[in-house]
Coordinates of C-alpha atoms in Angstrom, one line a residue:
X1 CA 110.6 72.5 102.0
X2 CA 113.3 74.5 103.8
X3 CA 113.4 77.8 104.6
X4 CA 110.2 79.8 103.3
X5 CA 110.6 82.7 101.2
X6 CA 109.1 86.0 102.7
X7 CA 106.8 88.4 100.4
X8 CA 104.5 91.2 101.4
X9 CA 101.5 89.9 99.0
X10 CA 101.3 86.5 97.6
X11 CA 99.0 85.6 94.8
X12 CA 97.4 82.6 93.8
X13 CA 96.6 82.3 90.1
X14 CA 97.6 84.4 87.7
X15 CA 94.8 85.3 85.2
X16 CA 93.6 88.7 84.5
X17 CA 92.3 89.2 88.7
X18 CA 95.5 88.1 90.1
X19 CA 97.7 90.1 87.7
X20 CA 95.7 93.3 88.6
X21 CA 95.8 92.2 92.7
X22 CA 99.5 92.1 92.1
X23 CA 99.9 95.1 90.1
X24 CA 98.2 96.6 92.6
X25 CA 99.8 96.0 95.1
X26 CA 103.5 96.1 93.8
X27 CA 102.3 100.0 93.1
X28 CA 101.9 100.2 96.8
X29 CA 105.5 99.2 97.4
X30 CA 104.5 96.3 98.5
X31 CA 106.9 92.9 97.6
X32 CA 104.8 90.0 95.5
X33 CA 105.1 87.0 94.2
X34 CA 102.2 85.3 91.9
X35 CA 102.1 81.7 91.9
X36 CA 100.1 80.0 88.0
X37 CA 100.0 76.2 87.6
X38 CA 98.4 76.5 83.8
X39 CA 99.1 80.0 81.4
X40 CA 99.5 83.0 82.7
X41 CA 96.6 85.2 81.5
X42 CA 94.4 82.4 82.4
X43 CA 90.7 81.4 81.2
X44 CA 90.1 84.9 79.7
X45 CA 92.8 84.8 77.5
X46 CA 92.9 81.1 76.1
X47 CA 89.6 79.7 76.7
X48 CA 87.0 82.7 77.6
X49 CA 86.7 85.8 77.0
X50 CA 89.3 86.2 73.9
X51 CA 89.0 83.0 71.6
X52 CA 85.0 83.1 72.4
X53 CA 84.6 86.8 70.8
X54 CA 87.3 86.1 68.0
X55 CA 84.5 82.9 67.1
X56 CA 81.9 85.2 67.8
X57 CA 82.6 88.9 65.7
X58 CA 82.7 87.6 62.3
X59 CA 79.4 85.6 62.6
X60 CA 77.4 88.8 64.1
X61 CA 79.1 91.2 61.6
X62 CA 77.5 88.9 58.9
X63 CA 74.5 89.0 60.3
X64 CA 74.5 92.8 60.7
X65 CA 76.0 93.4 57.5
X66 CA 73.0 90.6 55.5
X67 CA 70.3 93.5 56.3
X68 CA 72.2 96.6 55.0
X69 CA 71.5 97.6 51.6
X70 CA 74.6 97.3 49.3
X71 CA 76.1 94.7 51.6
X72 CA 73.4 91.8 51.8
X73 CA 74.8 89.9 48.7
X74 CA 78.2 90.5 49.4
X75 CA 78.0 88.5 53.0
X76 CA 75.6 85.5 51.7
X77 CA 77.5 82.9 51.5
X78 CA 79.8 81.0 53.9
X79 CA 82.2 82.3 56.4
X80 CA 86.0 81.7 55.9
X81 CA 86.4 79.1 59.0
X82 CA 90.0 78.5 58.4
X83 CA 90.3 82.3 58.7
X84 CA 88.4 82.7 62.0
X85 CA 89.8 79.8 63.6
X86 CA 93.0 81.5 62.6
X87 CA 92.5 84.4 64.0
X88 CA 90.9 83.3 66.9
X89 CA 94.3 81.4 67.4
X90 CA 96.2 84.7 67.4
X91 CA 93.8 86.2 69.7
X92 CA 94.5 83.7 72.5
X93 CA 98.3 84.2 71.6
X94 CA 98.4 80.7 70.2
X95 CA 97.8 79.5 73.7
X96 CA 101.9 80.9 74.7
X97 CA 102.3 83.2 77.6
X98 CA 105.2 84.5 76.8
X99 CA 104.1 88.4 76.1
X100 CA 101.7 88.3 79.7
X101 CA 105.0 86.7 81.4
X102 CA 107.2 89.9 80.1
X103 CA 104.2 91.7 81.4
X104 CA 105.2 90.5 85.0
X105 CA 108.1 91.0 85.1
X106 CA 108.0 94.6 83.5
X107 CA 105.6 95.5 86.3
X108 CA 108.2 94.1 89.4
X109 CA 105.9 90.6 89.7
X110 CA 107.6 88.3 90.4
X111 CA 106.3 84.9 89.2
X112 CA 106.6 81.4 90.7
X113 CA 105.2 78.3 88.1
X114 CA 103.0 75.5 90.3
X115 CA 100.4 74.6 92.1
X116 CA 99.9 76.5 94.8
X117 CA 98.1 75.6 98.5
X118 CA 97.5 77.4 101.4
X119 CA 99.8 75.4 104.4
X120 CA 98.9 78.0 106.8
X121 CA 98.3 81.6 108.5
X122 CA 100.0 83.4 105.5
X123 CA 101.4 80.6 104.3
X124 CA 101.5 79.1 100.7
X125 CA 103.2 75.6 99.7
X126 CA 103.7 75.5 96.2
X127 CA 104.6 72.0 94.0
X128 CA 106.8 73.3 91.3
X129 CA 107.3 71.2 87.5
X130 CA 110.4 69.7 88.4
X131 CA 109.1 68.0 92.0
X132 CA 110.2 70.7 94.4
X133 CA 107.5 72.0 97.2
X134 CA 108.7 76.1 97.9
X135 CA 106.9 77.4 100.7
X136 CA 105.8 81.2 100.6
X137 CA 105.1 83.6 103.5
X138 CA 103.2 86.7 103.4
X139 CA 103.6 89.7 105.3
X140 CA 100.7 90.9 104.6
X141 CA 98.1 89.4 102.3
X142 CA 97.6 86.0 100.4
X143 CA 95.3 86.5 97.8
X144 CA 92.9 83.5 95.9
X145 CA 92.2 84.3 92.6
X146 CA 91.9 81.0 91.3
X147 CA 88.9 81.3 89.4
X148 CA 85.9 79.0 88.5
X149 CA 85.7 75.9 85.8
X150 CA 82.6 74.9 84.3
X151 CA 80.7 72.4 86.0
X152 CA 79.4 69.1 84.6
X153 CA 76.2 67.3 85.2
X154 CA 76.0 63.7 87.3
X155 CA 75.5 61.5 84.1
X156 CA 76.6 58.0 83.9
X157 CA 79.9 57.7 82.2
X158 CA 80.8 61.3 81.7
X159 CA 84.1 60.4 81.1
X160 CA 83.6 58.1 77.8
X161 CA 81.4 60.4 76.6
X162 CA 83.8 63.2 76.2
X163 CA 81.8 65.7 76.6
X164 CA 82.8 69.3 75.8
X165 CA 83.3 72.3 78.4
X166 CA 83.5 76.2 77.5
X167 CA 87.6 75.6 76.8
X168 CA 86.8 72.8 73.9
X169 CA 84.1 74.9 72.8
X170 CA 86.0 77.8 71.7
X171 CA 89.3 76.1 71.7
X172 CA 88.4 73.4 68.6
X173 CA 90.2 72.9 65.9
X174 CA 87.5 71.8 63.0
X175 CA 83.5 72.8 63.1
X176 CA 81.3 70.1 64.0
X177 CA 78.8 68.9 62.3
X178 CA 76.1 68.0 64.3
X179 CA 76.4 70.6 67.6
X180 CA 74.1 70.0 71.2
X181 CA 74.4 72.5 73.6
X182 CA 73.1 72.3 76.5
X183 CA 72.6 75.5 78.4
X184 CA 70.6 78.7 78.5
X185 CA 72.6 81.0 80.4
X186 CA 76.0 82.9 78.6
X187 CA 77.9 80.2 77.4
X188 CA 75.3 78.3 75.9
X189 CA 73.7 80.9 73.9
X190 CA 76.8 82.6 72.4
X191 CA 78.9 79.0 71.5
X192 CA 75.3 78.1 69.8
X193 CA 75.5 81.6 68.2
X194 CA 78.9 80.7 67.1
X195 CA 79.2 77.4 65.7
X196 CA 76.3 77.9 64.0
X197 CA 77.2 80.9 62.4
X198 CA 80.6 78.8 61.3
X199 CA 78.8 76.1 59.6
X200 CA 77.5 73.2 62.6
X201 CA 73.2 72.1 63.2
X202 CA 73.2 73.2 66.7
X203 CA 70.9 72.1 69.1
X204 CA 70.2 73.8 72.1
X205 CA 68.6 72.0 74.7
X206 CA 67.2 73.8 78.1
X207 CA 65.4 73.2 81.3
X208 CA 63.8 76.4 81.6
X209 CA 60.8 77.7 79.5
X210 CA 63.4 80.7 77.9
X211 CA 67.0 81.8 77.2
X212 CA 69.2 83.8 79.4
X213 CA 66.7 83.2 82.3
X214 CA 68.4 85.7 84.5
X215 CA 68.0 88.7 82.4
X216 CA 64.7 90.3 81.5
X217 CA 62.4 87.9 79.4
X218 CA 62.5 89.9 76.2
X219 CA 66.3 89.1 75.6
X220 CA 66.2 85.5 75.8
X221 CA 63.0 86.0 73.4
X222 CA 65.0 87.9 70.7
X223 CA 68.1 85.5 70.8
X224 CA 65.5 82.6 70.3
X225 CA 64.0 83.9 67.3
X226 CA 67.4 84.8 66.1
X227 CA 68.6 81.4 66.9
X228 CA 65.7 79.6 65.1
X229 CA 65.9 82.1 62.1
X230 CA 69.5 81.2 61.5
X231 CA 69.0 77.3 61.4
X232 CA 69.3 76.0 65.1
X233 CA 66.7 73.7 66.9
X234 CA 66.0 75.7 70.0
X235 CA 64.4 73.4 72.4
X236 CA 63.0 74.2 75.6
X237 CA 61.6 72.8 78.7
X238 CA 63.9 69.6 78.4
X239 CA 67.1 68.1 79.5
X240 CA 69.8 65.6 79.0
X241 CA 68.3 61.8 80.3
X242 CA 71.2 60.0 79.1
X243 CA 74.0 59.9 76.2
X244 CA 76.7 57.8 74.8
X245 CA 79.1 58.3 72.7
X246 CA 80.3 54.9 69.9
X247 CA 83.1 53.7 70.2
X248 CA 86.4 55.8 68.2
X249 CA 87.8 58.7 68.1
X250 CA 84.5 59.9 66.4
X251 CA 82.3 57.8 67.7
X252 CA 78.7 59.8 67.5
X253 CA 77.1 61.3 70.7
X254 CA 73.9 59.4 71.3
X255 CA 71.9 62.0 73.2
X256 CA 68.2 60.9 75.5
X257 CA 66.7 63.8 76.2
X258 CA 64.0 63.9 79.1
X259 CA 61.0 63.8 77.1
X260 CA 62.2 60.7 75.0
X261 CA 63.2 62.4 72.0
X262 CA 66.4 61.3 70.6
X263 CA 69.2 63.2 69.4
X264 CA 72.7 62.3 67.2
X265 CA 75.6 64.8 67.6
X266 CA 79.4 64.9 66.6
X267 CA 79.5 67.1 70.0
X268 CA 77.9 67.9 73.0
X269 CA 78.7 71.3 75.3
X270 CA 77.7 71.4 78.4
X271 CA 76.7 74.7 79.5
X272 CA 75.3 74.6 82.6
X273 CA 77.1 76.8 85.1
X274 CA 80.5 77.1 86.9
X275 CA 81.9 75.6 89.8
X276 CA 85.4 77.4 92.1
X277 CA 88.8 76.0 91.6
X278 CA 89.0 75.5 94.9
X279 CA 89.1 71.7 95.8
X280 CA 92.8 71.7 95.9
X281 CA 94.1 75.0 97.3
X282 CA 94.9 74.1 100.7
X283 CA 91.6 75.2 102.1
X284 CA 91.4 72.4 104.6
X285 CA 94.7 74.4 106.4
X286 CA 92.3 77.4 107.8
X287 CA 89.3 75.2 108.5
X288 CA 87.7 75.6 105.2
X289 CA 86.0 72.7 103.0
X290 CA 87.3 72.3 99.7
X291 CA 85.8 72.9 97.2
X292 CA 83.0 75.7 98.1
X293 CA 82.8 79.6 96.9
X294 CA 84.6 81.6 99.0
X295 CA 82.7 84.2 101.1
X296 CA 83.7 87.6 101.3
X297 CA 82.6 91.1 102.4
X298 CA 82.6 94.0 100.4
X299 CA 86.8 94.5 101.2
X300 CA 87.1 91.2 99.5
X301 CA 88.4 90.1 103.2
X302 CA 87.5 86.3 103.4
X303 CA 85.6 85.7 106.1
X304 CA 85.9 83.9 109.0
X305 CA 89.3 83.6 109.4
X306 CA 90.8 85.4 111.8
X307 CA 93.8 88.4 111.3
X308 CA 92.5 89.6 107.9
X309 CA 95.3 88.4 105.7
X310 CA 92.9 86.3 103.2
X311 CA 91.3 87.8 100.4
X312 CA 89.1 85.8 97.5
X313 CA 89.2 88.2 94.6
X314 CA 86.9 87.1 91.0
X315 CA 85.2 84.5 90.6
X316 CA 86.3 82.2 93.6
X317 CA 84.2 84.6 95.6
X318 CA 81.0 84.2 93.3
X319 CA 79.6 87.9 93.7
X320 CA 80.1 88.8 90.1
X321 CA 81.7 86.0 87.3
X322 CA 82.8 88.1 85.0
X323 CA 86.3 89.1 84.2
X324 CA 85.7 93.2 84.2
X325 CA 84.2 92.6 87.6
X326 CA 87.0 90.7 88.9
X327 CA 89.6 93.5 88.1
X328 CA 87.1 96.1 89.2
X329 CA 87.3 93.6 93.0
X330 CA 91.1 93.5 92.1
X331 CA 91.3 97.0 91.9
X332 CA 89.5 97.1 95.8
X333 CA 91.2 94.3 97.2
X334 CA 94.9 96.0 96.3
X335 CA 93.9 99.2 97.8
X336 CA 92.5 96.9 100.7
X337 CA 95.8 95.3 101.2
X338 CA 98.0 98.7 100.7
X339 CA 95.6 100.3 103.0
X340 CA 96.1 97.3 106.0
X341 CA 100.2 96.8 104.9
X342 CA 100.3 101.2 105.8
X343 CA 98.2 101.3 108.8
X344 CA 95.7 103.3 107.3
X345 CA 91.8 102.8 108.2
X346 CA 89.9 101.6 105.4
X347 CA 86.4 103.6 104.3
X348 CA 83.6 101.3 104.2
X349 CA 81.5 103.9 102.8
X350 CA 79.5 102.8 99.5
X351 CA 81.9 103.1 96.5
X352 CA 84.5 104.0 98.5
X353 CA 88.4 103.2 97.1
X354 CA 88.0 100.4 99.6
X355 CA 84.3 98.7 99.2
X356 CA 83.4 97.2 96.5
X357 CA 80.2 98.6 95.6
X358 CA 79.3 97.9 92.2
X359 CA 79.4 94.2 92.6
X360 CA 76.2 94.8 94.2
X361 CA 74.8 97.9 92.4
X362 CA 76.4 98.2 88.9
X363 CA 77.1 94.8 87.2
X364 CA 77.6 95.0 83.4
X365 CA 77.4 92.4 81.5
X366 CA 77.7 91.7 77.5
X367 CA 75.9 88.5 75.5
X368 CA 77.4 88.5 72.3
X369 CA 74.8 86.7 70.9
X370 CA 72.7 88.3 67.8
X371 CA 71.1 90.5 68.4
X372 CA 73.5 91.8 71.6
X373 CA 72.5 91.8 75.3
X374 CA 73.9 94.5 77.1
X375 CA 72.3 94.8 81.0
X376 CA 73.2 96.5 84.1
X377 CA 72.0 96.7 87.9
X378 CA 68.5 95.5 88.5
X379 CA 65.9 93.6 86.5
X380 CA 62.5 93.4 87.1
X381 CA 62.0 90.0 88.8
X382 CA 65.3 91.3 91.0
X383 CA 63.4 94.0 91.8
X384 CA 60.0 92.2 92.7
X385 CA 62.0 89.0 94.7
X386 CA 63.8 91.5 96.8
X387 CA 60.8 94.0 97.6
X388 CA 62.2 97.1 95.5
X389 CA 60.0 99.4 94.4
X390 CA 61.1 100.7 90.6
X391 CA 59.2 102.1 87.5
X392 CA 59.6 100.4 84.9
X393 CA 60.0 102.3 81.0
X394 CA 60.2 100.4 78.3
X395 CA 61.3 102.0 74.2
X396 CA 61.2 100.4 71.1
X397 CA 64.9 100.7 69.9
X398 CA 64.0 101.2 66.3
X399 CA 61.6 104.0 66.8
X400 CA 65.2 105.6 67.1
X401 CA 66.4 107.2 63.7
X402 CA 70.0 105.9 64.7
X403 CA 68.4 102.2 64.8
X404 CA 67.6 102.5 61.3
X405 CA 70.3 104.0 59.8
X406 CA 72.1 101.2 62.1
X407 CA 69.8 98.5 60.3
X408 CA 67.0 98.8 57.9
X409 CA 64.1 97.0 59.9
X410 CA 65.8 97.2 63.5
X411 CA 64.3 95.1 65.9
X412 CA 65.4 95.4 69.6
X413 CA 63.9 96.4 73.0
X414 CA 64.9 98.9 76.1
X415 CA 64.0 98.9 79.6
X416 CA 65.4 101.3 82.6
X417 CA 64.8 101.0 86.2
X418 CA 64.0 104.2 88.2
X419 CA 63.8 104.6 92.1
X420 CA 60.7 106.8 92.1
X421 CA 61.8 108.0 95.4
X422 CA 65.2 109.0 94.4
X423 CA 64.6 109.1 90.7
X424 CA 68.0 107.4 90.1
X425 CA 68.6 104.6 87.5
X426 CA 68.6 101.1 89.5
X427 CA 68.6 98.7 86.4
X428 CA 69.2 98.7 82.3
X429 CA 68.7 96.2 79.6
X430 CA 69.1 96.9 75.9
X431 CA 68.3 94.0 73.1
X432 CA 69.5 94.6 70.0
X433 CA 72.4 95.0 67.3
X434 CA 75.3 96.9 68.3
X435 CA 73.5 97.9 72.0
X436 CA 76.9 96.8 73.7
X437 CA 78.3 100.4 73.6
X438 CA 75.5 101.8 75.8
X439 CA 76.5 99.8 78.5
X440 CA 78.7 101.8 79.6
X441 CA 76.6 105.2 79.6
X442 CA 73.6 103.4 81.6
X443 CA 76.7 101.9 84.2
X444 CA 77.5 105.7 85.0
X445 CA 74.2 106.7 85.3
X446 CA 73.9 103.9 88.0
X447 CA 77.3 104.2 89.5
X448 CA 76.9 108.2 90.0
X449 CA 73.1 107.5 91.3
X450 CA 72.5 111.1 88.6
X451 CA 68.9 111.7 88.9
X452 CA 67.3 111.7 85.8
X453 CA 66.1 115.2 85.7
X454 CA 70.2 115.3 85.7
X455 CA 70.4 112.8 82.8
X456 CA 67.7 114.7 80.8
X457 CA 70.4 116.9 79.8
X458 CA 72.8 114.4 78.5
X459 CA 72.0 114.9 75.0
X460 CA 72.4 112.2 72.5
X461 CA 74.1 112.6 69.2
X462 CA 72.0 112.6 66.2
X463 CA 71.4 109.8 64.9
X464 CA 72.5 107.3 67.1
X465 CA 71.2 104.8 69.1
X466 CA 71.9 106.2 72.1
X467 CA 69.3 108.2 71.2
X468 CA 67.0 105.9 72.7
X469 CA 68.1 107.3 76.2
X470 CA 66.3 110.2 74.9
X471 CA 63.1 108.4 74.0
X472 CA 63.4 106.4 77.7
X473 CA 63.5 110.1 79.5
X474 CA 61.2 111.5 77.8
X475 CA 58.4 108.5 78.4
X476 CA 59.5 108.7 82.2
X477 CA 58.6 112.4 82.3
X478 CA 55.4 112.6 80.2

């Protein structure tokens, strides 16, 4: 290996986490080097985030669009598939990293292509392409931002059945016919939203008696009825026994479910959670077993090992999987490292520059399915399984003027959590079409702990469905 190259920071993956850690800290002054085996931009930008909501927007904008007067004959027939898998193409850049690579280097990262593994105390061995092993050492900080992958379930010959993941789920090139999903959670909901929407019979299989199980029950409701009303078998309470797929290129999927009912697919996603690319990182090196979630505190310090130099930023860390929440640790662990790398004592205050608060306090989160979930902080059962007291106001979204002018019959449901004591929004869930963009107004009102006789003087526009913030204030006080 030779000589090892010196840095101040050293990164390991470069999607959307490790690009902010190193922009981060090359703002500090700080030297760094950011080591990718697959694209730079990583599962966000080819296989996530971006392709998912290209597949998604046309199919809920129909669906929007088939209730509004003047519009509903004009949407009825089929979507355009060659168009949205074309676009959906441009939006993951056609799978080329060029632009995110002249992003890099723009922003003084250097980048170094291979697979990289921790050999050490601040060390980093990294297999290169062409058969070369470079070895890295950091000043300061080596940070793991390698991400998670989806897991897949112990079933006999996984491998022959070809089974799809979240990447060939919004990375396929023709629409099934016959779709399976199985999965409740994220993933499974919005790929069944999608591929239905473009033209598949989806199936979605779950264990659980509802959808998006971790969220307050009246979402998963609403996207089952939505589900069912647009064609697809919801089935609940069941899971995969055993399938095979014939023999071919496109052999059928032969699908057992648990309670003996047979199913035939073209596909079948698997949607049932996420696992941390770390089984091959080098994790053995520091004592570590391979393969697990990496533990951090609220510095996105790893702990247990010794000197503070290890950080496990996104979803390695498994305090928050979702790509806004891994910039937001990104954003803490560079200030972390500049902080260390000055001399300067860190402030483990709550929401602090250093202490990453919100993964704890104020997660947002987005279903794209239809209609929209949008949720932040606590839910209910949260609230009850950890012993926090809350009150709990509930509103009709289309009671709102805003709701109907948004969508003649709006259906969709709100819910806030107060702290009686402090009289602070804990918790938010909205259900509903277009509810995504008040998100971010209930995330402030949890992030800034504003009491609500505060926020009863934030005064929605007329009509909007933010208006329903209104309605919510006004049932808390009377």
């Amino acid at each position: 290996m030779g000589t090892a190259h010196i840095y101040d920071v050293i990164v390991i993956g470069a999607g959307p986490v490790g690009e902010n850690v190193a922009d981060r800290a090359v703002a500090a002054g700080l030297s760094t080097v950011i080591v990718e085996s697959e694209l730079v931009g990583g599962e966000c930008s080819y296989w996530a985030c971006e392709p998912s909501k290209a597949l998604l927007r046309p199919v809920l904008l129909r669906a929007e669009a088939s209730r509004v007067p003047g519009l509903d004959p004009a949407v009825a027939g089929p979507l355009d598939t060659a168009a949205v898998l074309a676009h959906r193409d441009r939006m993951s850049a056609h799978w080329d990293d060029t632009g995110q690579v002249e992003w890099l280097a723009s922003a003084g990262i250097e980048l170094l292509r291979g697979h990289g593994r921790i050999a050490g105390t601040r060390r980093v061995a990294v297999d290169t392409p062409d058969g070369d092993t470079v070895l890295l050492e950091a000043r300061h900080a080596v940070a793991v931002c390698t991400g998670s992958r989806a897991a897949l379930p112990d079933l006999p010959g996984l491998d022959e059945l070809r089974p799809w993941t979240s990447r060939e789920a919004t990375g396929a090139r023709e629409v099934p016919e016959r779709l399976v999903v199985v999965g409740a959670g994220v993933v499974g909901t919005e790929m069944a939203t999608a591929w239905q929407g473009l033209g598949s019979r989806v199936t979605l299989v779950a264990r659980g008696d509802r959808l998006l199980p971790r969220m307050e029950p009246f979402a998963g409701q609403l996207v089952a009825e939505a589900l069912g009303a647009a064609g697809a078998d919801v089935r609940l309470g069941v899971g995969v026994a055993r399938a095979v797929r014939d023999a071919g290129p496109d052999g059928t999927v032969r699908i057992t479910l648990t309670d003996g009912t047979e199913l035939l697919a073209d596909e079948l996603l698997f949607a049932t959670g996420r696992a941390p690319r770390t089984d091959d990182i080098g994790l053995e090196a520091i004592g570590r077993t391979p393969g697990e979630w990496l533990t951090v505190d609220d510095t996105l310090t790893v702990t247990g090992v010794p000197g503070d130099w290890l950080y496990a930023v996104g979803d390695v860390n498994a305090r928050a999987l979702f790509t806004h929440q891994g910039k937001y640790q990104a954003r803490i662990a560079g200030a972390v490292i500049a902080a260390r790398a000055q001399g300067t004592a860190l402030d483990s205050t709550p929401w602090s520059p250093h202490t990453g608060t919100a993964d704890t306090a104020a997660v947002p989160q987005v279903v794209f399915t239809s209609p929209e979930i949008a949720a932040v902080g606590l839910t209910t059962a949260e609230a009850g399984r950890t012993g926090r007291r809350v009150d709990v106001v509930d509103q009709e979204i289309g009671n709102v003027a805003g709701a109907h002018q948004h969508t003649p019959g709006y259906r969709g449901t709100a819910r806030i959590l107060i702290d009686p004591e402090r009289r602070t929004v804990v918790g938010a869930t909205f259900a509903g079409p277009g509810v995504a963009e008040l998100l971010y107004s209930a995330t402030v009102a949890i992030a800034t702990e504003a009491p609500v006789d505060r926020l009863w003087h934030a005064v929605p526009a007329f009509p909007t469905i933010s208006e329903v913030w209104l309605r919510l204030l006004e049932t808390y006080r009377g």
